[in-house]
mmCIF file of C-alpha atoms in Angstrom:
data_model
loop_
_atom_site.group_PDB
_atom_site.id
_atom_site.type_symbol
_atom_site.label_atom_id
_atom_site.label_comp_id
_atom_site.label_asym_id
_atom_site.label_seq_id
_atom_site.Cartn_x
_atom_site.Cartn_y
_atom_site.Cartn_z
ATOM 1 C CA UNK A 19 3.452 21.075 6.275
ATOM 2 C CA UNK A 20 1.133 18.260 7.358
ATOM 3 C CA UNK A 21 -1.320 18.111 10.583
ATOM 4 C CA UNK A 22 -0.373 15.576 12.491
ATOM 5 C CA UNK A 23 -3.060 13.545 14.043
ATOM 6 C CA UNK A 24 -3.063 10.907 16.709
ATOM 7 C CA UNK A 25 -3.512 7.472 15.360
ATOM 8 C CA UNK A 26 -6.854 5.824 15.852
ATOM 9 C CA UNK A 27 -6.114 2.372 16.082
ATOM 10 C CA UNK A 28 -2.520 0.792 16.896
ATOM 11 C CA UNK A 29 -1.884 -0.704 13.788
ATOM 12 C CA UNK A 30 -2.032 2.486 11.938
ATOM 13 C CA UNK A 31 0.590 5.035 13.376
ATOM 14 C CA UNK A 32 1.583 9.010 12.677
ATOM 15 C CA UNK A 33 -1.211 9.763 10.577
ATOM 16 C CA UNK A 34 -0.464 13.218 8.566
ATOM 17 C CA UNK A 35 -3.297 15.522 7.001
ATOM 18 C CA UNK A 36 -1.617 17.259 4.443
ATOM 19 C CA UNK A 37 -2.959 20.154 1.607
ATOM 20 C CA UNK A 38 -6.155 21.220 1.130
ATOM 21 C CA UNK A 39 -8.554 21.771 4.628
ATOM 22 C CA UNK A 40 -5.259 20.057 6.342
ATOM 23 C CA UNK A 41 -6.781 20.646 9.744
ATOM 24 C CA UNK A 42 -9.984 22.798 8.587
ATOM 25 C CA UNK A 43 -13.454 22.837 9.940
ATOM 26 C CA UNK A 44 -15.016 18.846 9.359
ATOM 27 C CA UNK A 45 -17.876 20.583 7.246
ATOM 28 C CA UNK A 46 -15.180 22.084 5.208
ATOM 29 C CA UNK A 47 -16.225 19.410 1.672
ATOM 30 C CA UNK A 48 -13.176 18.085 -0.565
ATOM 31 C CA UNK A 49 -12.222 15.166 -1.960
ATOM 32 C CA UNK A 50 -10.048 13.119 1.129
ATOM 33 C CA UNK A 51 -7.614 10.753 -0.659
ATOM 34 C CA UNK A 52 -5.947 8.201 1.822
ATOM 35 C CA UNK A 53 -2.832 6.654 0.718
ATOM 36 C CA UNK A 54 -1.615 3.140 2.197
ATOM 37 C CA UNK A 55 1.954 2.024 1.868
ATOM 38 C CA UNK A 56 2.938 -1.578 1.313
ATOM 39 C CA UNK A 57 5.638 -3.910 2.642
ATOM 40 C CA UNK A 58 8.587 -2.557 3.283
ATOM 41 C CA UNK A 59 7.723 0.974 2.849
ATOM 42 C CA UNK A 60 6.133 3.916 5.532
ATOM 43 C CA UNK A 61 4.901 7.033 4.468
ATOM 44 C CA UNK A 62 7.480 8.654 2.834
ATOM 45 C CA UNK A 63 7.128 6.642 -0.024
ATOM 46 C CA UNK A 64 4.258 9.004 -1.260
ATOM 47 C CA UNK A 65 6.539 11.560 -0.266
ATOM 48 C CA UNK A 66 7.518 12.713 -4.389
ATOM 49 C CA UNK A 67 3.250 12.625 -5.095
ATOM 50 C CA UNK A 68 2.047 14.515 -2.275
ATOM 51 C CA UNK A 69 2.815 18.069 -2.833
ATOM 52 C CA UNK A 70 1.011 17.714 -6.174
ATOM 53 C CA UNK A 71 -2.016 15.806 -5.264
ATOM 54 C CA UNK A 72 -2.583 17.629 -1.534
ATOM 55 C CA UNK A 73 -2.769 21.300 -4.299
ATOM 56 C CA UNK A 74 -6.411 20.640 -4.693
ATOM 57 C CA UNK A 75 -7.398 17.450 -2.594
ATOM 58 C CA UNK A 76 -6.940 16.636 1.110
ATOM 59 C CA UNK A 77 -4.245 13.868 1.294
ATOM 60 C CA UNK A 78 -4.144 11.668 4.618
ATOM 61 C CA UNK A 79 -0.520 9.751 5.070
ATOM 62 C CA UNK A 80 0.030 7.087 7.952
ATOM 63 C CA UNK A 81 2.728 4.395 8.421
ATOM 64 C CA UNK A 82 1.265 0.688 8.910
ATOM 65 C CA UNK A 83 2.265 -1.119 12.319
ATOM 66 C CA UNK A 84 4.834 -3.197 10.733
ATOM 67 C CA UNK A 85 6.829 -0.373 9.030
ATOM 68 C CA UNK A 86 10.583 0.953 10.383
ATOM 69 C CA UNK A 87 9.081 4.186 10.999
ATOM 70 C CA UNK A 88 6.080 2.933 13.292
ATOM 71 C CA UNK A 89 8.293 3.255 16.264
ATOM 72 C CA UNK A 90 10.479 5.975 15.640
ATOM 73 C CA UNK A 91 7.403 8.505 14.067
ATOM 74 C CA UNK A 92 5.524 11.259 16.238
ATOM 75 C CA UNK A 93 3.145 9.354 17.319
ATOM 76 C CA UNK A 94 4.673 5.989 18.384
ATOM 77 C CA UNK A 95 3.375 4.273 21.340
ATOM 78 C CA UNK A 96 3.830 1.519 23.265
ATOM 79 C CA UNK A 97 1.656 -0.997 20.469
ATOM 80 C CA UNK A 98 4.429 0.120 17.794
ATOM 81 C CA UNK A 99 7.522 -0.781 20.074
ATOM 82 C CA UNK A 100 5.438 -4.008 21.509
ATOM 83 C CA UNK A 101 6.653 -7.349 20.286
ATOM 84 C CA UNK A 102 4.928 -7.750 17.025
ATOM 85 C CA UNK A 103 1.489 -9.058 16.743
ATOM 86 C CA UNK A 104 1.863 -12.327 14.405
ATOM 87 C CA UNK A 105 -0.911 -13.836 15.078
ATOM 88 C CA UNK A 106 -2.988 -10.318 14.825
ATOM 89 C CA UNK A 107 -1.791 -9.680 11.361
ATOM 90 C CA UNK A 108 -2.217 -12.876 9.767
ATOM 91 C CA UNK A 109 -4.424 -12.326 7.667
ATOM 92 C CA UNK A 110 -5.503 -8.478 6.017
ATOM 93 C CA UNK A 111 -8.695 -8.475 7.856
ATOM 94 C CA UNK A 112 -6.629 -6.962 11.256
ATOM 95 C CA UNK A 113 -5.429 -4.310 8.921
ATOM 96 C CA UNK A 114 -8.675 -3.663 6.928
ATOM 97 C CA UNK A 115 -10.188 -3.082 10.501
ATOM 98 C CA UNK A 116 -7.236 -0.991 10.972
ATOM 99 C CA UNK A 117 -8.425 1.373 8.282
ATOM 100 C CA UNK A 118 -12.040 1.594 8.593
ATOM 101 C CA UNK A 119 -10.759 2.712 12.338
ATOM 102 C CA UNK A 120 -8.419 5.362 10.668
ATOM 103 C CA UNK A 121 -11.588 6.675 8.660
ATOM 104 C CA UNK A 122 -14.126 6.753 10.858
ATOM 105 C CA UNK A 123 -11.867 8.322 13.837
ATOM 106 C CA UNK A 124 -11.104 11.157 11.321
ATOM 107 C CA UNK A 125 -14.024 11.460 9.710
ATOM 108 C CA UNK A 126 -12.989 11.365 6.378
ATOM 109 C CA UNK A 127 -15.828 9.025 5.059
ATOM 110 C CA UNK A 128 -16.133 8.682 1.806
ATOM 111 C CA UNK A 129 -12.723 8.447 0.728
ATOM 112 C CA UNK A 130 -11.047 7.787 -2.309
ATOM 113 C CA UNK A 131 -8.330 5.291 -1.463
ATOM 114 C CA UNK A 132 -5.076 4.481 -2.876
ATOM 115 C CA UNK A 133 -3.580 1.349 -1.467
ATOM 116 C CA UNK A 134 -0.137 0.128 -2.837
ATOM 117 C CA UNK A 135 1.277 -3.907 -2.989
ATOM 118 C CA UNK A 136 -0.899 -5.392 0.019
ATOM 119 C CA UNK A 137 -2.696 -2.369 1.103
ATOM 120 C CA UNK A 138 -5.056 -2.523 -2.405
ATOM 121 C CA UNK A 139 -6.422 -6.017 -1.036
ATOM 122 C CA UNK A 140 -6.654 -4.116 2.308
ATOM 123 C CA UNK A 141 -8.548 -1.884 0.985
ATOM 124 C CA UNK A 142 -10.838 -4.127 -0.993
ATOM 125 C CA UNK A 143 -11.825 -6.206 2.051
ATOM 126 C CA UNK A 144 -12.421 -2.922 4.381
ATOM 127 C CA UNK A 145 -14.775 -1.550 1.241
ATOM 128 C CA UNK A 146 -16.818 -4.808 1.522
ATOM 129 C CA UNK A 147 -17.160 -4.041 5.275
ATOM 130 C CA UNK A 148 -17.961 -0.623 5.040
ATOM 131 C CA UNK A 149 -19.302 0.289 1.943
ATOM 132 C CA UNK A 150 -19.885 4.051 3.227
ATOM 133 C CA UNK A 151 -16.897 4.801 4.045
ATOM 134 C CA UNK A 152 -14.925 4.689 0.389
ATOM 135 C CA UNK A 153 -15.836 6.584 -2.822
ATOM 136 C CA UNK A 154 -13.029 5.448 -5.092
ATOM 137 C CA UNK A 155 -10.353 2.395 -4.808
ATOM 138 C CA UNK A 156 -6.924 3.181 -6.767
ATOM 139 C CA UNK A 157 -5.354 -0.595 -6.573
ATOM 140 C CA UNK A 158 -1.461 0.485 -7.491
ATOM 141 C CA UNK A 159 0.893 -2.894 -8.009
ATOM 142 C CA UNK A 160 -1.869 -4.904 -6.081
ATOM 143 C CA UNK A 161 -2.189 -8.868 -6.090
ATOM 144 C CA UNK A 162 -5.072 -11.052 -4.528
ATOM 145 C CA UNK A 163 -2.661 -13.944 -4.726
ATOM 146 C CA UNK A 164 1.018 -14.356 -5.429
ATOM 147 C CA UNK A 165 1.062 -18.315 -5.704
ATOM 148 C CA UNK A 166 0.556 -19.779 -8.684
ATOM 149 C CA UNK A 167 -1.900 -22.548 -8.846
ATOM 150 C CA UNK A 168 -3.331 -24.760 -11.953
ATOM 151 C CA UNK A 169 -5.911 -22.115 -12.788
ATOM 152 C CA UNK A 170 -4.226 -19.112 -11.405
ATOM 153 C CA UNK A 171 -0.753 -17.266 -12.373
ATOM 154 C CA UNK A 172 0.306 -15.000 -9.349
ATOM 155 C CA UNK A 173 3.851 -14.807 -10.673
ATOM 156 C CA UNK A 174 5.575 -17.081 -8.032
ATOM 157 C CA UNK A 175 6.326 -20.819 -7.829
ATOM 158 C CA UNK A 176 6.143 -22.196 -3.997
ATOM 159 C CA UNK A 177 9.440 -23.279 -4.080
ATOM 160 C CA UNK A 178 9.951 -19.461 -4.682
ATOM 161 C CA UNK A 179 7.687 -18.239 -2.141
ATOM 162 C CA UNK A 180 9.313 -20.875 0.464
ATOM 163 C CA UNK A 181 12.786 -19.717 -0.542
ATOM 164 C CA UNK A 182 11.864 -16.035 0.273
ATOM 165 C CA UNK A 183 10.718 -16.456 3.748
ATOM 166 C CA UNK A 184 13.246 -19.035 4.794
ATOM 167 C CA UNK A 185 15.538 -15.865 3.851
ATOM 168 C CA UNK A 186 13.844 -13.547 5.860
ATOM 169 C CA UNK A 187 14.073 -15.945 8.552
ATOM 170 C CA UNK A 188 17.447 -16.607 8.341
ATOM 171 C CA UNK A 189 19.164 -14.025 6.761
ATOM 172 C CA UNK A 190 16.902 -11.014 6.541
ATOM 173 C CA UNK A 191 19.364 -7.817 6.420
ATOM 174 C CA UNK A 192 21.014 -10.090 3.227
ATOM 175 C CA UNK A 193 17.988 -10.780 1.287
ATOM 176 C CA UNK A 194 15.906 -7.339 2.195
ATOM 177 C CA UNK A 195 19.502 -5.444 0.352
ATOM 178 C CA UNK A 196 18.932 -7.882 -2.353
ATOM 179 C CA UNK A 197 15.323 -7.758 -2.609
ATOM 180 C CA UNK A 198 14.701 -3.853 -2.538
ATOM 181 C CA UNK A 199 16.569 -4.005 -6.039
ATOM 182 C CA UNK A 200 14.410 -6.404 -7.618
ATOM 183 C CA UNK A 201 11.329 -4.567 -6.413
ATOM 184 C CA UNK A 202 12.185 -1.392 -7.282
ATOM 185 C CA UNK A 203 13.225 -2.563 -10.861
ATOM 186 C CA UNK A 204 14.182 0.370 -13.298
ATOM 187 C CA UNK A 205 17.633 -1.129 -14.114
ATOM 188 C CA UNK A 206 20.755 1.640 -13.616
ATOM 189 C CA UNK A 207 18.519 5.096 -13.849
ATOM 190 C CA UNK A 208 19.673 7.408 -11.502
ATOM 191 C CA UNK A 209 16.151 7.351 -10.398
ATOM 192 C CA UNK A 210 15.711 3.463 -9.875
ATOM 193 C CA UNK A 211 18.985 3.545 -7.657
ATOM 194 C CA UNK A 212 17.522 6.588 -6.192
ATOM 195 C CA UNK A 213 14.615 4.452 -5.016
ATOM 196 C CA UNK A 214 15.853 1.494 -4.550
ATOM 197 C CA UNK A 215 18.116 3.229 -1.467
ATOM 198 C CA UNK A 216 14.823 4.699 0.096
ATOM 199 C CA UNK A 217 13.177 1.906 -0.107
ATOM 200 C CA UNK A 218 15.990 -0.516 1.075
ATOM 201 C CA UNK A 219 16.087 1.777 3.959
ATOM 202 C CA UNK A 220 12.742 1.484 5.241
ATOM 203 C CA UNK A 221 13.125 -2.498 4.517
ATOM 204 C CA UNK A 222 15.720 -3.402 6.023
ATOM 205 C CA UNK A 223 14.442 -1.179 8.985
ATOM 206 C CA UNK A 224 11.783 -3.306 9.908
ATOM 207 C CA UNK A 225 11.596 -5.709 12.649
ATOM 208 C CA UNK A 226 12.700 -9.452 11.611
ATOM 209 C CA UNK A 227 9.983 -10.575 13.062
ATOM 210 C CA UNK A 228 7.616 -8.358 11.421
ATOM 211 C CA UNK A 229 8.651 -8.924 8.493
ATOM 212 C CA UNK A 230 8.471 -12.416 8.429
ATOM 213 C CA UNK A 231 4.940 -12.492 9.600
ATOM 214 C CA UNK A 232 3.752 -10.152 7.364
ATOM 215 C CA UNK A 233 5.941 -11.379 4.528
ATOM 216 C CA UNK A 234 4.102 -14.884 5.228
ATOM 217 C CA UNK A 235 0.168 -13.176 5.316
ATOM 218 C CA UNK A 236 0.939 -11.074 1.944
ATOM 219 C CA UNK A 237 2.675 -14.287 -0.168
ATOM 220 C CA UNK A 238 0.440 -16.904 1.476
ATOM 221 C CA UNK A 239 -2.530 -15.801 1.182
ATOM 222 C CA UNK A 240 -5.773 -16.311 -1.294
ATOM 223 C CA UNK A 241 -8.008 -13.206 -1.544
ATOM 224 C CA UNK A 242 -9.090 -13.492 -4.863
ATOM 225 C CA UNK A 243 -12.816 -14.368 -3.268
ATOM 226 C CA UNK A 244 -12.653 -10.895 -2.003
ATOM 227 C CA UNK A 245 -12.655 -9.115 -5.736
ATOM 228 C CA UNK A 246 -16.234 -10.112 -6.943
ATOM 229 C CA UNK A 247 -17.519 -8.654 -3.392
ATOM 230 C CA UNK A 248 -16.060 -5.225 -3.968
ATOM 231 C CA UNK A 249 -18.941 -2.796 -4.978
ATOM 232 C CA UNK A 250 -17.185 0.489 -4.422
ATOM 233 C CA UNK A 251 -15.550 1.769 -7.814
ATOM 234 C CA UNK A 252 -12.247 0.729 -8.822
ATOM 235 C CA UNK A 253 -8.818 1.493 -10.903
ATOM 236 C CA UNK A 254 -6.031 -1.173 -11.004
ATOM 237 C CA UNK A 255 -3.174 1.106 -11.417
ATOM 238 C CA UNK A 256 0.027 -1.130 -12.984
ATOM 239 C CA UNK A 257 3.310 -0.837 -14.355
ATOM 240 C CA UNK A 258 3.989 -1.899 -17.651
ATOM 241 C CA UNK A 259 6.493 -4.188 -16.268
ATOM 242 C CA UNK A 260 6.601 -4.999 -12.450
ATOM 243 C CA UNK A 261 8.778 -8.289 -11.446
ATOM 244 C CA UNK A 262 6.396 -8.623 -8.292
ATOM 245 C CA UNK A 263 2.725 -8.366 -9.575
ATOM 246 C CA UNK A 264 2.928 -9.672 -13.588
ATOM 247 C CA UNK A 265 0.757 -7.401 -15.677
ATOM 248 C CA UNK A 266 -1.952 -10.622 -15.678
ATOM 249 C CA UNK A 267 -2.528 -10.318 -12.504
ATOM 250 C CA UNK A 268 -3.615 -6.606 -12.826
ATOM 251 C CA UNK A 269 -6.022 -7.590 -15.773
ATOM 252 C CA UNK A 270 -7.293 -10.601 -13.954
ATOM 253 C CA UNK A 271 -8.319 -8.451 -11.391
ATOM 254 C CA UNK A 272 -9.794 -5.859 -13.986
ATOM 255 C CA UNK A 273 -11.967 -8.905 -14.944
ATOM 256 C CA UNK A 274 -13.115 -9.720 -11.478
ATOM 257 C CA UNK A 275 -14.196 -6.472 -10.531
ATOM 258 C CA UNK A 276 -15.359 -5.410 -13.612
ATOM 259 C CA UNK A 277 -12.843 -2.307 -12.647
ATOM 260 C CA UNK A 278 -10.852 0.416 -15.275
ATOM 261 C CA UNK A 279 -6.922 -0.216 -15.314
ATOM 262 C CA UNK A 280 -4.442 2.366 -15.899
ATOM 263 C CA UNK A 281 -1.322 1.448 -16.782
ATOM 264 C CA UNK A 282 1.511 3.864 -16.042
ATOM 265 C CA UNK A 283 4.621 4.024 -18.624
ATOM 266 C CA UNK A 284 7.381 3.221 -16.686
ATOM 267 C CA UNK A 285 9.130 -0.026 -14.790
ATOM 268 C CA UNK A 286 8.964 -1.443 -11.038
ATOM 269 C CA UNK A 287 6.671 -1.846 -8.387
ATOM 270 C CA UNK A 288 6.978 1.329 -7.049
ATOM 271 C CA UNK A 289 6.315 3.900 -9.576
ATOM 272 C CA UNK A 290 5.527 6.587 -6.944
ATOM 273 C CA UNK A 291 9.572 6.786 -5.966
ATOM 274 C CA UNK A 292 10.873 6.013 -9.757
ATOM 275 C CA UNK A 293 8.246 8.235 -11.964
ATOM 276 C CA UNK A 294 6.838 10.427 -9.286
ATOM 277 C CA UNK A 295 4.918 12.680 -12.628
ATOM 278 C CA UNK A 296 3.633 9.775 -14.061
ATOM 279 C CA UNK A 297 2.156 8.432 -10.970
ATOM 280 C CA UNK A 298 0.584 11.743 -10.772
ATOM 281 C CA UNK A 299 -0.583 12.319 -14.142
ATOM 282 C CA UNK A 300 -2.294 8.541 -13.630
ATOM 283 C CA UNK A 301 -4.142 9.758 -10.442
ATOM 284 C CA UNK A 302 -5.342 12.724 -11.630
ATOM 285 C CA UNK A 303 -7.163 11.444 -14.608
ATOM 286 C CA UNK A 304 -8.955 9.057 -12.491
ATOM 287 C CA UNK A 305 -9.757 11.768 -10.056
ATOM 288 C CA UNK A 306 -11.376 13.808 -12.653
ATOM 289 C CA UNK A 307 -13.375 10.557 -12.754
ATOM 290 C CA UNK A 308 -14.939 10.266 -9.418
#
């Protein structure tokens, strides 16, 4: 059973110590990994990897401002029920502020953080800010940018991207059923559809409006500036096949930040749900690393 902690900052809600010195004295030393959802998810999707990795390590869980569960969760206050921020959170520099808020309130500096889809870039840009404050980035199914461009392949078209959020805009309970699928990939396994349930839960949970705004910051935006800044250590952590970040995009950011990648032996962009052991096996090699 977790700690439950009060959340620093507003955009980062219901923030869980879990596992090793879960609520111990702050001198108490251990390696503190923080994991960060993406879109569409909260917490619980690390919920399959954390009674393995939170055995030996300290493991700190919190659901981002935009998730389903940022209003319903322990901690919820008045900034997770308020109309949603758009403006705030249009770009990830609100969120990587978000984080370095999260670590420093807790004291958890140097951390080795694990940010999945969008919160890897998050991650990236609060490193550059606060170098202290990380040890280790894990960068699982992360993207700079998801446009493609003349000298860039992100793995979607504009006419793509433009289709997407006109969806969300219009029809957003339609396309988030349709759209958890394709994310979670895995074909018929009893684990994809597993997954692919969870995680259409928690996206189709989320406020329209939240996800449109956030849905426009992740597939609009152009971070790739951010990778040759990063001077913590990193591991791009990718699927062998993931239909939202191609596996160029993972070795394109190997390149930039002169980084390790791990690739982990299964399908979809959400390996922690569909191969929970694998995910595991992954982290704990690079942990030994550290």
């Amino acid at each position: 059973m977790g700690v439950l902690e009060k959340a620093p900052a507003a955009g980062a809600v219901n923030t869980r110590v879990l596992g090793a010195s879960a609520g111990a004295d702050e001198n108490t030393t251990t390696t503190t990994i923080v994991l960060a959802h993406g879109y569409g998810g909260d917490q619980s999707v690390w919920d399959y990897i954390t009674p393995q990795l939170s055995e030996s390590h300290r493991v700190v869980t919190f659901d981002w401002i935009f998730s389903a569960a940022a209003a319903t969760g322990g901690d919820a206050d008045d900034a997770a029920v308020a109309p949603f921020d758009a403006e705030k959170y249009s770009s990830y520099e609100a969120f990587a502020d978000e984080l370095i808020s999260l670590v420093e309130h807790m004291d958890l500096g140097p951390v080795v953080f694990v940010g999945h889809s969008m919160s890897g870039m998050v991650g990236c840009i609060a490193s550059v800010k606060r170098r202290d404050l990380f040890r280790h980035l894990m960068l699982l199914g992360s993207s700079p940018r998801y446009l493609n461009s003349e000298d860039y392949k992100g793995g979607f078209e504009e006419s793509e991207v433009e289709t997407v959020l006109h969806n969300i805009e219009t029809n957003f309970k339609a396309w988030a059923h349709d759209f958890a699928s394709v994310v979670v990939g895995g074909a018929d396994s009893a684990a994809a559809v597993a997954a692919t349930d969870r995680y259409r839960a928690g996206l189709t949970g989320m406020r329209p409006e939240a996800a449109l705004a956030v849905g426009r910051t992740i597939f609009l935006s152009d971070n790739r500036a951010v990778l040759g800044l990063v001077e913590v250590p990193c591991t791009v952590v990718q699927t062998k096949a993931d239909a939202v970040v191609p596996m160029h995009v993972a070795e394109y950011m190997q390149g930039e930040m002169k980084a390790a990648l791990e690739v982990v032996d299964c399908e979809g962009h959400v390996p922690q749900l569909t191969a929970p052991d694998l995910v595991v096996e992954v982290f704990e090699r690079i942990l030994g690393r550290v």
